mmCIF file of C-alpha atoms in Angstrom:
data_model
loop_
_atom_site.group_PDB
_atom_site.id
_atom_site.type_symbol
_atom_site.label_atom_id
_atom_site.label_comp_id
_atom_site.label_asym_id
_atom_site.label_seq_id
_atom_site.Cartn_x
_atom_site.Cartn_y
_atom_site.Cartn_z
ATOM 1 C CA MET Y 181 34.311 30.716 0.814
ATOM 2 C CA GLU Y 182 35.926 26.372 0.319
ATOM 3 C CA ILE Y 183 34.577 24.405 3.351
ATOM 4 C CA PRO Y 184 36.777 22.217 4.406
ATOM 5 C CA TYR Y 185 37.627 18.911 3.932
ATOM 6 C CA THR Y 186 34.870 17.905 1.978
ATOM 7 C CA VAL Y 187 37.131 15.135 -0.867
ATOM 8 C CA GLU Y 188 40.525 14.637 1.669
ATOM 9 C CA ALA Y 189 39.909 13.541 5.398
ATOM 10 C CA ARG Y 190 40.681 16.359 8.196
ATOM 11 C CA PRO Y 191 43.902 14.657 9.968
ATOM 12 C CA ASP Y 192 43.244 13.614 13.130
ATOM 13 C CA THR Y 193 39.960 11.390 12.078
ATOM 14 C CA GLY Y 194 41.070 9.776 8.984
ATOM 15 C CA LEU Y 195 37.506 11.002 7.000
ATOM 16 C CA TYR Y 196 35.895 13.487 5.248
ATOM 17 C CA ASN Y 197 33.223 15.508 7.738
ATOM 18 C CA ALA Y 198 30.477 15.263 6.393
ATOM 19 C CA LYS Y 199 30.935 11.208 7.237
ATOM 20 C CA VAL Y 200 31.731 12.192 10.994
ATOM 21 C CA GLY Y 201 29.142 14.629 10.458
ATOM 22 C CA ILE Y 202 26.636 12.040 9.173
ATOM 23 C CA TRP Y 203 27.409 9.551 12.100
ATOM 24 C CA LEU Y 204 26.606 11.204 14.450
ATOM 25 C CA PHE Y 205 23.803 12.292 13.124
ATOM 26 C CA LEU Y 206 22.514 8.972 13.015
ATOM 27 C CA ALA Y 207 23.567 8.052 16.174
ATOM 28 C CA SER Y 208 21.022 10.722 17.426
ATOM 29 C CA GLU Y 209 18.142 8.754 14.717
ATOM 30 C CA VAL Y 210 19.305 5.295 16.495
ATOM 31 C CA MET Y 211 18.542 6.793 20.091
ATOM 32 C CA LEU Y 212 14.890 8.563 18.842
ATOM 33 C CA PHE Y 213 13.311 4.528 17.237
ATOM 34 C CA GLY Y 214 15.364 3.776 20.906
ATOM 35 C CA ALA Y 215 13.406 5.640 23.196
ATOM 36 C CA LEU Y 216 10.015 4.297 20.591
ATOM 37 C CA PHE Y 217 11.027 0.616 20.746
ATOM 38 C CA SER Y 218 11.372 0.888 24.568
ATOM 39 C CA SER Y 219 8.163 3.029 24.620
ATOM 40 C CA TYR Y 220 6.413 -0.498 22.637
ATOM 41 C CA ILE Y 221 7.736 -3.261 25.092
ATOM 42 C CA LEU Y 222 6.626 -1.612 27.899
ATOM 43 C CA LEU Y 223 3.228 -1.028 26.041
ATOM 44 C CA ARG Y 224 3.234 -4.872 24.926
ATOM 45 C CA VAL Y 225 4.154 -6.295 27.824
ATOM 46 C CA GLY Y 226 1.598 -3.892 30.200
ATOM 47 C CA ALA Y 227 -1.302 -4.826 27.778
ATOM 48 C CA ASP Y 228 -3.932 -7.549 28.305
ATOM 49 C CA ALA Y 229 -4.969 -8.750 24.809
ATOM 50 C CA TRP Y 230 -2.431 -7.651 21.692
ATOM 51 C CA PRO Y 231 -3.966 -7.668 18.522
ATOM 52 C CA HIS Y 232 -2.573 -10.420 15.757
ATOM 53 C CA GLY Y 233 -2.710 -10.046 11.816
ATOM 54 C CA LEU Y 234 -4.775 -6.888 12.112
ATOM 55 C CA LEU Y 235 -2.329 -6.043 8.736
ATOM 56 C CA ASN Y 236 -1.820 -6.837 5.643
ATOM 57 C CA VAL Y 237 1.370 -8.531 5.568
ATOM 58 C CA PRO Y 238 1.535 -9.529 2.139
ATOM 59 C CA ILE Y 239 1.332 -6.119 0.971
ATOM 60 C CA GLY Y 240 3.924 -5.437 4.009
ATOM 61 C CA MET Y 241 6.171 -8.424 3.020
ATOM 62 C CA PHE Y 242 6.419 -6.746 -0.397
ATOM 63 C CA ASN Y 243 7.012 -2.870 0.661
ATOM 64 C CA THR Y 244 9.593 -4.832 2.506
ATOM 65 C CA THR Y 245 11.215 -6.773 -0.939
ATOM 66 C CA VAL Y 246 10.803 -2.460 -2.362
ATOM 67 C CA LEU Y 247 12.918 -0.787 0.104
ATOM 68 C CA ILE Y 248 16.033 -3.357 0.195
ATOM 69 C CA THR Y 249 15.534 -2.729 -3.651
ATOM 70 C CA SER Y 250 15.578 0.589 -3.528
ATOM 71 C CA SER Y 251 18.985 0.328 -0.668
ATOM 72 C CA ILE Y 252 21.449 -1.952 -3.376
ATOM 73 C CA THR Y 253 20.077 0.364 -6.152
ATOM 74 C CA MET Y 254 21.111 4.172 -3.978
ATOM 75 C CA VAL Y 255 24.854 1.804 -3.010
ATOM 76 C CA LEU Y 256 24.529 1.035 -7.128
ATOM 77 C CA ALA Y 257 24.184 4.561 -7.331
ATOM 78 C CA TRP Y 258 27.082 5.486 -5.695
ATOM 79 C CA ALA Y 259 29.785 3.239 -6.995
ATOM 80 C CA ASN Y 260 29.274 3.601 -10.804
ATOM 81 C CA MET Y 261 30.091 7.711 -9.560
ATOM 82 C CA LYS Y 262 32.937 6.340 -7.979
ATOM 83 C CA LEU Y 263 33.519 4.649 -10.972
ATOM 84 C CA GLY Y 264 33.086 7.943 -12.521
ATOM 85 C CA ASN Y 265 29.925 6.887 -15.018
ATOM 86 C CA PRO Y 266 27.587 9.905 -13.670
ATOM 87 C CA GLY Y 267 24.813 8.758 -16.633
ATOM 88 C CA LYS Y 268 24.841 5.207 -15.050
ATOM 89 C CA SER Y 269 24.980 6.276 -11.283
ATOM 90 C CA ARG Y 270 21.496 9.319 -12.052
ATOM 91 C CA PHE Y 271 19.657 6.106 -13.690
ATOM 92 C CA TYR Y 272 20.393 4.727 -11.026
ATOM 93 C CA LEU Y 273 19.867 7.238 -8.028
ATOM 94 C CA GLY Y 274 16.087 7.525 -10.588
ATOM 95 C CA LEU Y 275 15.584 3.748 -10.017
ATOM 96 C CA THR Y 276 15.896 4.452 -5.858
ATOM 97 C CA ILE Y 277 13.749 7.455 -5.781
ATOM 98 C CA LEU Y 278 11.050 5.173 -7.956
ATOM 99 C CA CYS Y 279 11.327 2.860 -5.543
ATOM 100 C CA ALA Y 280 10.694 5.301 -2.721
ATOM 101 C CA LEU Y 281 7.962 6.725 -4.217
ATOM 102 C CA ALA Y 282 6.069 2.993 -4.335
ATOM 103 C CA PHE Y 283 6.974 2.341 -0.862
ATOM 104 C CA LEU Y 284 5.389 6.099 0.442
ATOM 105 C CA GLY Y 285 1.894 4.889 -1.950
ATOM 106 C CA ILE Y 286 1.572 1.436 -0.714
ATOM 107 C CA LYS Y 287 2.048 2.922 2.810
ATOM 108 C CA THR Y 288 -0.332 5.225 1.472
ATOM 109 C CA LYS Y 289 -3.525 2.466 1.031
ATOM 110 C CA GLU Y 290 -2.186 0.350 4.131
ATOM 111 C CA TYR Y 291 -3.477 3.758 5.348
ATOM 112 C CA HIS Y 292 -6.414 4.183 3.943
ATOM 113 C CA ASP Y 293 -8.037 1.008 4.658
ATOM 114 C CA LYS Y 294 -7.427 1.472 8.057
ATOM 115 C CA PHE Y 295 -9.240 4.617 8.106
ATOM 116 C CA VAL Y 296 -11.708 3.049 6.465
ATOM 117 C CA HIS Y 297 -12.541 -0.337 8.845
ATOM 118 C CA TYR Y 298 -14.320 0.459 11.632
ATOM 119 C CA GLU Y 299 -14.436 -1.955 14.903
ATOM 120 C CA VAL Y 300 -18.526 -2.149 16.293
ATOM 121 C CA ARG Y 301 -19.171 -3.089 19.597
ATOM 122 C CA MET Y 302 -22.793 -3.350 20.530
ATOM 123 C CA THR Y 303 -24.979 -3.206 23.325
ATOM 124 C CA ASP Y 304 -25.366 -6.358 24.427
ATOM 125 C CA GLY Y 305 -22.492 -7.576 23.507
ATOM 126 C CA THR Y 306 -21.580 -8.199 20.453
ATOM 127 C CA VAL Y 307 -18.397 -7.212 18.119
ATOM 128 C CA MET Y 308 -17.656 -6.997 14.474
ATOM 129 C CA ASP Y 309 -15.462 -5.209 12.003
ATOM 130 C CA GLY Y 310 -16.223 -3.665 9.064
ATOM 131 C CA HIS Y 311 -17.310 -1.425 6.514
ATOM 132 C CA LEU Y 312 -19.880 1.718 7.063
ATOM 133 C CA GLU Y 313 -21.551 0.841 3.849
ATOM 134 C CA LYS Y 314 -24.356 4.048 4.180
ATOM 135 C CA THR Y 315 -24.955 6.632 6.539
ATOM 136 C CA SER Y 316 -28.403 7.862 7.437
ATOM 137 C CA PRO Y 317 -29.828 11.782 6.338
ATOM 138 C CA ASP Y 318 -29.739 12.288 9.921
ATOM 139 C CA PHE Y 319 -26.581 10.569 11.714
ATOM 140 C CA ALA Y 320 -24.364 12.773 13.560
ATOM 141 C CA TRP Y 321 -21.045 11.344 14.853
ATOM 142 C CA GLY Y 322 -21.062 11.585 19.507
ATOM 143 C CA ALA Y 323 -17.668 14.530 20.417
ATOM 144 C CA GLY Y 324 -16.380 15.103 23.763
ATOM 145 C CA PRO Y 325 -16.727 11.370 25.995
ATOM 146 C CA ASN Y 326 -18.732 10.551 23.236
ATOM 147 C CA ARG Y 327 -16.712 10.595 20.628
ATOM 148 C CA PHE Y 328 -16.362 6.628 20.768
ATOM 149 C CA LYS Y 329 -20.288 6.785 20.162
ATOM 150 C CA ILE Y 330 -23.193 7.448 17.284
ATOM 151 C CA GLU Y 331 -25.399 10.844 18.445
ATOM 152 C CA LYS Y 332 -28.284 9.776 16.113
ATOM 153 C CA GLY Y 333 -28.769 8.540 12.596
ATOM 154 C CA SER Y 334 -28.378 4.957 11.695
ATOM 155 C CA VAL Y 335 -25.793 3.453 10.012
ATOM 156 C CA GLU Y 336 -25.393 0.416 7.194
ATOM 157 C CA PHE Y 337 -22.834 -1.549 8.095
ATOM 158 C CA GLN Y 338 -20.972 -4.851 6.294
ATOM 159 C CA PRO Y 339 -18.824 -6.636 8.739
ATOM 160 C CA ILE Y 340 -15.780 -8.676 8.289
ATOM 161 C CA GLU Y 341 -15.681 -10.502 11.366
ATOM 162 C CA LYS Y 342 -18.457 -10.933 13.429
ATOM 163 C CA PHE Y 343 -19.255 -12.759 17.468
ATOM 164 C CA ASP Y 344 -22.623 -12.983 18.296
ATOM 165 C CA ALA Y 345 -23.132 -11.960 21.638
ATOM 166 C CA LYS Y 346 -25.367 -15.474 22.244
ATOM 167 C CA GLN Y 347 -22.937 -18.043 20.106
ATOM 168 C CA PHE Y 348 -20.111 -16.606 21.167
ATOM 169 C CA ASN Y 349 -20.402 -16.624 24.656
ATOM 170 C CA VAL Y 350 -19.478 -12.458 24.877
ATOM 171 C CA LYS Y 351 -20.106 -10.335 27.632
ATOM 172 C CA ARG Y 352 -20.571 -6.419 26.684
ATOM 173 C CA GLY Y 353 -17.805 -4.619 26.691
ATOM 174 C CA GLU Y 354 -15.333 -7.651 25.668
ATOM 175 C CA THR Y 355 -13.524 -6.014 22.535
ATOM 176 C CA LEU Y 356 -12.531 -8.119 19.190
ATOM 177 C CA THR Y 357 -9.429 -8.647 20.564
ATOM 178 C CA GLU Y 358 -9.725 -10.055 23.573
ATOM 179 C CA VAL Y 359 -12.857 -11.729 21.946
ATOM 180 C CA ARG Y 360 -10.306 -13.264 19.162
ATOM 181 C CA HIS Y 361 -7.882 -13.653 22.171
ATOM 182 C CA ARG Y 362 -9.912 -16.058 23.388
ATOM 183 C CA LEU Y 363 -11.223 -18.095 20.964
ATOM 184 C CA GLY Y 364 -8.084 -18.774 20.161
ATOM 185 C CA LEU Y 365 -7.839 -16.766 17.253
ATOM 186 C CA ALA Y 366 -5.144 -14.026 17.223
ATOM 187 C CA LYS Y 367 -1.467 -15.969 17.177
ATOM 188 C CA PRO Y 368 0.894 -15.296 14.367
ATOM 189 C CA GLY Y 369 0.540 -16.683 11.790
ATOM 190 C CA MET Y 370 -2.694 -16.059 10.843
ATOM 191 C CA LEU Y 371 -4.365 -13.010 9.471
ATOM 192 C CA ALA Y 372 -7.550 -11.573 10.353
ATOM 193 C CA PRO Y 373 -10.299 -12.301 7.746
ATOM 194 C CA SER Y 374 -9.928 -9.609 4.849
ATOM 195 C CA HIS Y 375 -13.635 -10.908 3.168
ATOM 196 C CA SER Y 376 -16.435 -12.268 4.415
ATOM 197 C CA HIS Y 377 -20.364 -13.104 3.350
ATOM 198 C CA GLU Y 378 -22.266 -11.671 6.453
ATOM 199 C CA LYS Y 379 -25.049 -9.613 5.524
ATOM 200 C CA PRO Y 380 -24.750 -5.301 5.776
ATOM 201 C CA VAL Y 381 -26.738 -5.081 8.853
ATOM 202 C CA THR Y 382 -28.520 -1.231 9.902
ATOM 203 C CA LEU Y 383 -27.227 -0.299 13.261
ATOM 204 C CA GLN Y 384 -28.958 2.783 14.809
ATOM 205 C CA ALA Y 385 -26.863 4.906 17.365
ATOM 206 C CA SER Y 386 -28.776 3.949 20.390
ATOM 207 C CA ASP Y 387 -27.324 -0.595 19.475
ATOM 208 C CA ILE Y 388 -24.174 0.783 19.744
ATOM 209 C CA ALA Y 389 -21.964 1.157 22.438
ATOM 210 C CA TRP Y 390 -18.790 1.588 21.187
ATOM 211 C CA ILE Y 391 -17.640 2.438 17.174
ATOM 212 C CA CYS Y 392 -13.739 3.498 16.667
ATOM 213 C CA ASN Y 393 -12.223 3.464 13.010
ATOM 214 C CA TYR Y 394 -8.741 2.100 12.483
ATOM 215 C CA VAL Y 395 -6.837 4.888 13.890
ATOM 216 C CA PRO Y 396 -4.024 5.715 17.054
ATOM 217 C CA ARG Y 397 -6.993 6.481 19.407
ATOM 218 C CA HIS Y 398 -8.777 2.774 18.528
ATOM 219 C CA SER Y 399 -5.997 0.745 20.463
ATOM 220 C CA THR Y 400 -2.582 0.899 22.349
ATOM 221 C CA TYR Y 401 -1.560 -1.299 19.257
ATOM 222 C CA PHE Y 402 -2.442 1.094 16.872
ATOM 223 C CA ALA Y 403 -1.174 4.036 18.160
ATOM 224 C CA ILE Y 404 2.600 2.486 18.572
ATOM 225 C CA TYR Y 405 1.920 1.119 14.749
ATOM 226 C CA PHE Y 406 0.657 4.700 13.550
ATOM 227 C CA THR Y 407 3.482 6.936 15.627
ATOM 228 C CA LEU Y 408 6.075 4.357 14.232
ATOM 229 C CA THR Y 409 5.487 4.064 10.622
ATOM 230 C CA ALA Y 410 4.567 7.786 10.254
ATOM 231 C CA LEU Y 411 7.987 9.245 11.919
ATOM 232 C CA HIS Y 412 9.629 6.401 9.039
ATOM 233 C CA ALA Y 413 7.817 7.946 6.613
ATOM 234 C CA LEU Y 414 8.657 10.861 7.164
ATOM 235 C CA HIS Y 415 12.325 9.647 7.587
ATOM 236 C CA VAL Y 416 11.538 8.334 3.888
ATOM 237 C CA ILE Y 417 9.902 11.394 2.477
ATOM 238 C CA GLY Y 418 13.153 13.396 3.945
ATOM 239 C CA GLY Y 419 15.659 11.204 2.053
ATOM 240 C CA MET Y 420 13.931 11.764 -1.005
ATOM 241 C CA ILE Y 421 13.458 14.754 -1.262
ATOM 242 C CA VAL Y 422 17.760 14.669 -1.212
ATOM 243 C CA LEU Y 423 18.502 12.306 -3.166
ATOM 244 C CA THR Y 424 15.549 14.182 -6.033
ATOM 245 C CA TYR Y 425 17.969 17.219 -6.086
ATOM 246 C CA PHE Y 426 20.707 14.634 -6.144
ATOM 247 C CA TRP Y 427 18.894 13.341 -10.181
ATOM 248 C CA PHE Y 428 18.805 17.280 -10.308
ATOM 249 C CA GLN Y 429 21.873 18.145 -10.455
ATOM 250 C CA ASN Y 430 23.307 14.958 -11.248
ATOM 251 C CA PRO Y 431 24.874 16.760 -14.729
ATOM 252 C CA ARG Y 432 26.450 19.629 -12.541
ATOM 253 C CA LEU Y 433 27.500 17.901 -9.934
ATOM 254 C CA ALA Y 434 29.349 15.287 -11.190
ATOM 255 C CA ARG Y 435 30.748 18.221 -13.925
ATOM 256 C CA ILE Y 436 32.200 20.545 -11.184
ATOM 257 C CA GLY Y 437 33.457 18.182 -8.692
ATOM 258 C CA ARG Y 438 32.881 14.673 -9.673
ATOM 259 C CA GLU Y 439 34.827 13.368 -6.154
ATOM 260 C CA ARG Y 440 33.312 15.589 -3.461
ATOM 261 C CA TYR Y 441 29.808 14.671 -5.649
ATOM 262 C CA THR Y 442 30.444 10.935 -5.075
ATOM 263 C CA ASN Y 443 31.140 11.638 -1.139
ATOM 264 C CA ARG Y 444 27.198 13.020 -0.810
ATOM 265 C CA LEU Y 445 25.884 10.006 -1.838
ATOM 266 C CA GLU Y 446 27.924 8.398 0.486
ATOM 267 C CA VAL Y 447 26.487 9.732 2.795
ATOM 268 C CA GLY Y 448 22.946 10.841 1.633
ATOM 269 C CA GLY Y 449 23.631 6.475 1.170
ATOM 270 C CA LEU Y 450 24.078 6.172 4.788
ATOM 271 C CA PHE Y 451 21.308 7.691 5.846
ATOM 272 C CA TRP Y 452 19.363 6.113 3.132
ATOM 273 C CA HIS Y 453 20.108 2.928 4.798
ATOM 274 C CA PHE Y 454 19.595 3.389 8.209
ATOM 275 C CA VAL Y 455 15.894 3.990 6.730
ATOM 276 C CA ASP Y 456 15.996 0.740 5.483
ATOM 277 C CA LEU Y 457 18.184 -0.806 8.487
ATOM 278 C CA VAL Y 458 14.576 0.823 10.706
ATOM 279 C CA TRP Y 459 11.537 -0.962 8.710
ATOM 280 C CA ILE Y 460 13.615 -3.814 8.595
ATOM 281 C CA PHE Y 461 12.503 -4.413 12.590
ATOM 282 C CA LEU Y 462 9.410 -2.224 12.086
ATOM 283 C CA PHE Y 463 8.055 -4.870 9.727
ATOM 284 C CA PRO Y 464 8.540 -7.951 11.281
ATOM 285 C CA VAL Y 465 7.300 -6.435 14.977
ATOM 286 C CA LEU Y 466 4.787 -4.373 13.552
ATOM 287 C CA TYR Y 467 3.053 -7.105 11.407
ATOM 288 C CA LEU Y 468 4.298 -10.761 12.098
ATOM 289 C CA LEU Y 469 4.583 -10.757 15.808
ATOM 290 C CA MET F 233 41.688 8.507 -9.910
ATOM 291 C CA THR F 234 41.457 5.411 -8.675
ATOM 292 C CA ASP F 235 44.260 3.619 -10.291
ATOM 293 C CA SER F 236 43.517 0.105 -12.264
ATOM 294 C CA HIS F 237 44.480 -1.846 -9.927
ATOM 295 C CA SER F 238 42.071 -0.693 -6.632
ATOM 296 C CA LEU F 239 38.798 -0.484 -9.336
ATOM 297 C CA GLU F 240 39.868 -3.898 -10.343
ATOM 298 C CA ALA F 241 38.934 -4.175 -6.170
ATOM 299 C CA PHE F 242 35.908 -2.187 -5.856
ATOM 300 C CA LYS F 243 34.057 -3.995 -8.544
ATOM 301 C CA SER F 244 34.287 -7.356 -6.924
ATOM 302 C CA HIS F 245 32.446 -5.997 -4.049
ATOM 303 C CA LEU F 246 30.258 -4.785 -6.595
ATOM 304 C CA LYS F 247 29.068 -9.027 -6.764
ATOM 305 C CA VAL F 248 29.102 -8.188 -3.028
ATOM 306 C CA TYR F 249 26.380 -6.105 -2.272
ATOM 307 C CA ILE F 250 24.617 -8.246 -4.806
ATOM 308 C CA ALA F 251 25.138 -11.107 -2.478
ATOM 309 C CA VAL F 252 23.973 -8.751 0.063
ATOM 310 C CA PHE F 253 21.058 -7.651 -1.837
ATOM 311 C CA VAL F 254 19.721 -11.329 -2.055
ATOM 312 C CA ALA F 255 20.306 -12.509 1.344
ATOM 313 C CA LEU F 256 18.048 -9.740 2.392
ATOM 314 C CA LEU F 257 15.672 -10.144 0.503
ATOM 315 C CA VAL F 258 15.635 -14.155 1.015
ATOM 316 C CA GLY F 259 15.805 -13.217 4.973
ATOM 317 C CA THR F 260 12.744 -11.135 4.899
ATOM 318 C CA PHE F 261 11.084 -14.867 3.748
ATOM 319 C CA ILE F 262 12.098 -17.120 5.844
ATOM 320 C CA THR F 263 10.955 -14.263 8.599
ATOM 321 C CA VAL F 264 7.986 -14.040 6.861
ATOM 322 C CA ALA F 265 7.877 -18.125 6.139
ATOM 323 C CA ALA F 266 8.797 -19.526 9.611
ATOM 324 C CA TRP F 267 5.477 -16.619 11.186
ATOM 325 C CA LYS F 268 3.287 -18.320 8.676
ATOM 326 C CA TRP F 269 4.116 -22.059 8.615
ATOM 327 C CA ALA F 270 6.215 -23.180 11.230
ATOM 328 C CA ASN F 271 4.179 -22.884 14.851
ATOM 329 C CA PHE F 272 6.904 -22.550 17.156
ATOM 330 C CA PRO F 273 5.183 -23.873 20.703
ATOM 331 C CA THR F 274 5.290 -20.549 21.985
ATOM 332 C CA LEU F 275 5.155 -16.834 21.556
ATOM 333 C CA THR F 276 8.358 -15.996 22.826
ATOM 334 C CA LEU F 277 10.707 -18.200 20.291
ATOM 335 C CA THR F 278 8.501 -16.700 17.528
ATOM 336 C CA ILE F 279 9.268 -13.114 18.847
ATOM 337 C CA ALA F 280 13.250 -14.037 19.281
ATOM 338 C CA VAL F 281 13.418 -16.002 16.260
ATOM 339 C CA ALA F 282 12.173 -12.936 14.194
ATOM 340 C CA LEU F 283 14.182 -10.490 15.921
ATOM 341 C CA PHE F 284 17.021 -12.996 15.003
ATOM 342 C CA ILE F 285 17.342 -12.722 11.303
ATOM 343 C CA ALA F 286 16.147 -8.959 11.784
ATOM 344 C CA THR F 287 19.509 -8.772 13.371
ATOM 345 C CA ILE F 288 21.066 -10.448 10.922
ATOM 346 C CA LYS F 289 19.880 -8.533 8.548
ATOM 347 C CA ALA F 290 21.239 -5.080 9.787
ATOM 348 C CA PHE F 291 24.147 -6.556 10.347
ATOM 349 C CA LEU F 292 24.156 -7.103 6.822
ATOM 350 C CA VAL F 293 23.151 -3.632 5.982
ATOM 351 C CA ALA F 294 24.883 -1.339 7.911
ATOM 352 C CA GLY F 295 28.385 -3.946 7.749
ATOM 353 C CA TYR F 296 28.296 -4.019 3.997
ATOM 354 C CA PHE F 297 25.901 -0.937 1.976
ATOM 355 C CA MET F 298 27.015 1.305 4.969
ATOM 356 C CA HIS F 299 30.579 -0.043 5.148
ATOM 357 C CA LEU F 300 30.440 -0.379 8.182
ATOM 358 C CA ILE F 301 33.956 -3.470 8.161
ATOM 359 C CA SER F 302 35.794 -1.501 7.088
ATOM 360 C CA GLU F 303 35.003 1.677 8.967
ATOM 361 C CA ARG F 304 37.690 4.637 10.687
ATOM 362 C CA LYS F 305 38.319 4.157 14.459
ATOM 363 C CA VAL F 306 36.140 7.224 14.963
ATOM 364 C CA ILE F 307 32.694 5.502 13.693
ATOM 365 C CA TYR F 308 32.912 2.311 15.740
ATOM 366 C CA GLY F 309 33.589 5.390 18.852
ATOM 367 C CA VAL F 310 30.970 7.023 17.953
ATOM 368 C CA LEU F 311 28.123 3.200 17.624
ATOM 369 C CA VAL F 312 29.950 1.976 20.628
ATOM 370 C CA THR F 313 28.528 5.356 22.901
ATOM 371 C CA THR F 314 25.965 4.975 21.363
ATOM 372 C CA ALA F 315 25.375 1.180 21.922
ATOM 373 C CA VAL F 316 25.748 2.045 25.419
ATOM 374 C CA PHE F 317 22.977 4.456 25.691
ATOM 375 C CA PHE F 318 20.675 2.746 23.775
ATOM 376 C CA VAL F 319 21.065 -0.930 26.166
ATOM 377 C CA ALA F 320 20.777 1.696 29.300
ATOM 378 C CA MET F 321 17.633 2.696 27.819
ATOM 379 C CA MET F 322 16.733 0.027 26.984
ATOM 380 C CA TYR F 323 17.444 -0.710 30.858
ATOM 381 C CA LEU F 324 14.908 1.096 32.057
ATOM 382 C CA VAL F 325 12.097 -0.453 30.653
ATOM 383 C CA VAL F 326 13.417 -3.917 32.714
ATOM 384 C CA TYR F 327 13.884 -1.688 35.329
ATOM 385 C CA SER F 328 10.074 0.667 35.687
ATOM 386 C CA ARG F 329 8.943 -2.844 35.818
ATOM 387 C CA GLY F 330 10.394 -3.632 38.985
ATOM 388 C CA ASP F 331 9.260 0.304 40.225
ATOM 389 C CA MET F 332 5.505 -0.364 40.963
ATOM 390 C CA PRO F 333 3.546 1.129 43.572
ATOM 391 C CA SER F 334 3.679 -1.941 45.870
ATOM 392 C CA GLY F 335 -0.745 -3.643 45.647
ATOM 393 C CA THR F 336 -0.374 -2.421 41.789
ATOM 394 C CA ALA F 337 -1.212 -4.993 39.047
ATOM 395 C CA TYR F 338 0.531 -5.633 36.635
ATOM 396 C CA TRP F 339 2.338 -7.976 34.815
ATOM 397 C CA GLY F 340 3.567 -11.263 36.465
ATOM 398 C CA ASN F 341 2.418 -9.548 39.804
ATOM 399 C CA GLN F 342 -1.163 -11.035 39.482
ATOM 400 C CA GLY F 343 -1.289 -12.633 42.126
ATOM 401 C CA GLN F 344 0.288 -10.984 44.488
ATOM 402 C CA ALA F 345 -1.669 -7.412 43.392
ATOM 403 C CA THR F 346 -5.328 -8.839 43.855
ATOM 404 C CA GLU F 347 -4.582 -10.468 47.538
ATOM 405 C CA ALA F 348 -3.090 -6.814 48.510
ATOM 406 C CA ALA F 349 -6.035 -5.081 46.527
ATOM 407 C CA THR F 350 -8.306 -7.304 48.448
ATOM 408 C CA LYS F 351 -6.812 -6.813 51.663
ATOM 409 C CA GLY F 352 -7.108 -2.998 51.074
ATOM 410 C CA ALA F 353 -10.853 -3.613 49.958
ATOM 411 C CA LYS F 354 -11.595 -5.070 53.826
#
């Protein structure tokens, strides 16, 4: 059976069917990401203190350029197919897939950096963030209502940023973000420190009032950060699967129907540029503002 | 097959694509530079500038890479419909802010809320 209108335009729309299809799909995607963006706005205006500078801006900026580069290579893959150069087209398609892999690799590293980064609020009010170096043999995390505590044992902690309760007049229960805001350290253009000369400290379970690594349950900010970037990453993975199929099938598809394959590349490209477009908003919203 | 005339025209498109690519890289750099060094007096202005640049970049991607500057009517129809629903959805956020139960403490209504809460306590 022949699939209708894969190459020639349908008289009423003036387009091949897949193009209308992908735009309808992208319209639904606009609403999906739009709903999450509006949630972000609502959560942010309702928040007492919004964190700044918790993400690595140079890495985020580099990843933005990786994704923009993948967009231009995608355009070149399609354009070369249209010009009748399947070999060149396949080359640019390969570059696009490599960019997608690089983007996901960098994103994985960023996620990992957050997972090993902890905020600790001490019972005397002192707040700090840093890394868990070592745990004692009897160490156990709290569970259920105590999931933000350590049940027993001790932990060796390497602080990166530390606000002593007495020195900085920290009230018990004040969060790191609130302290940083109060001291004027949380503004656009500022990054949280990534290295420190603080000495490692040993913390007993009873010293810790609250502890959590930078995962969705840490705060509203990380909840929306991980939701938006993970959904975006899923789109990158989805797009990459389709483009990889095209890369492997390139010689066959170009031989059996060059024009149809060109159109398939165009449709795949439209999705790919949309993923790039979403990131163009995600980067400033999550990393800079 | 594409005839030689339109082939030439298409090759000139390639130059436009490269120009858009460079513009997107420059836009990214300006966004980060403005964030780092501009020191705008208010956070609102910082947000407005960053989102303004992002919007220009989005128009470049949608207009040239997704060839929306020369597309068929049916696509524009789909997108205009989407835009209407998108704006309506964003308006829901604004609407929800004006629909708080009286006495609730929320952003922009701190003073009144405290007063109402005090009265309630008495």
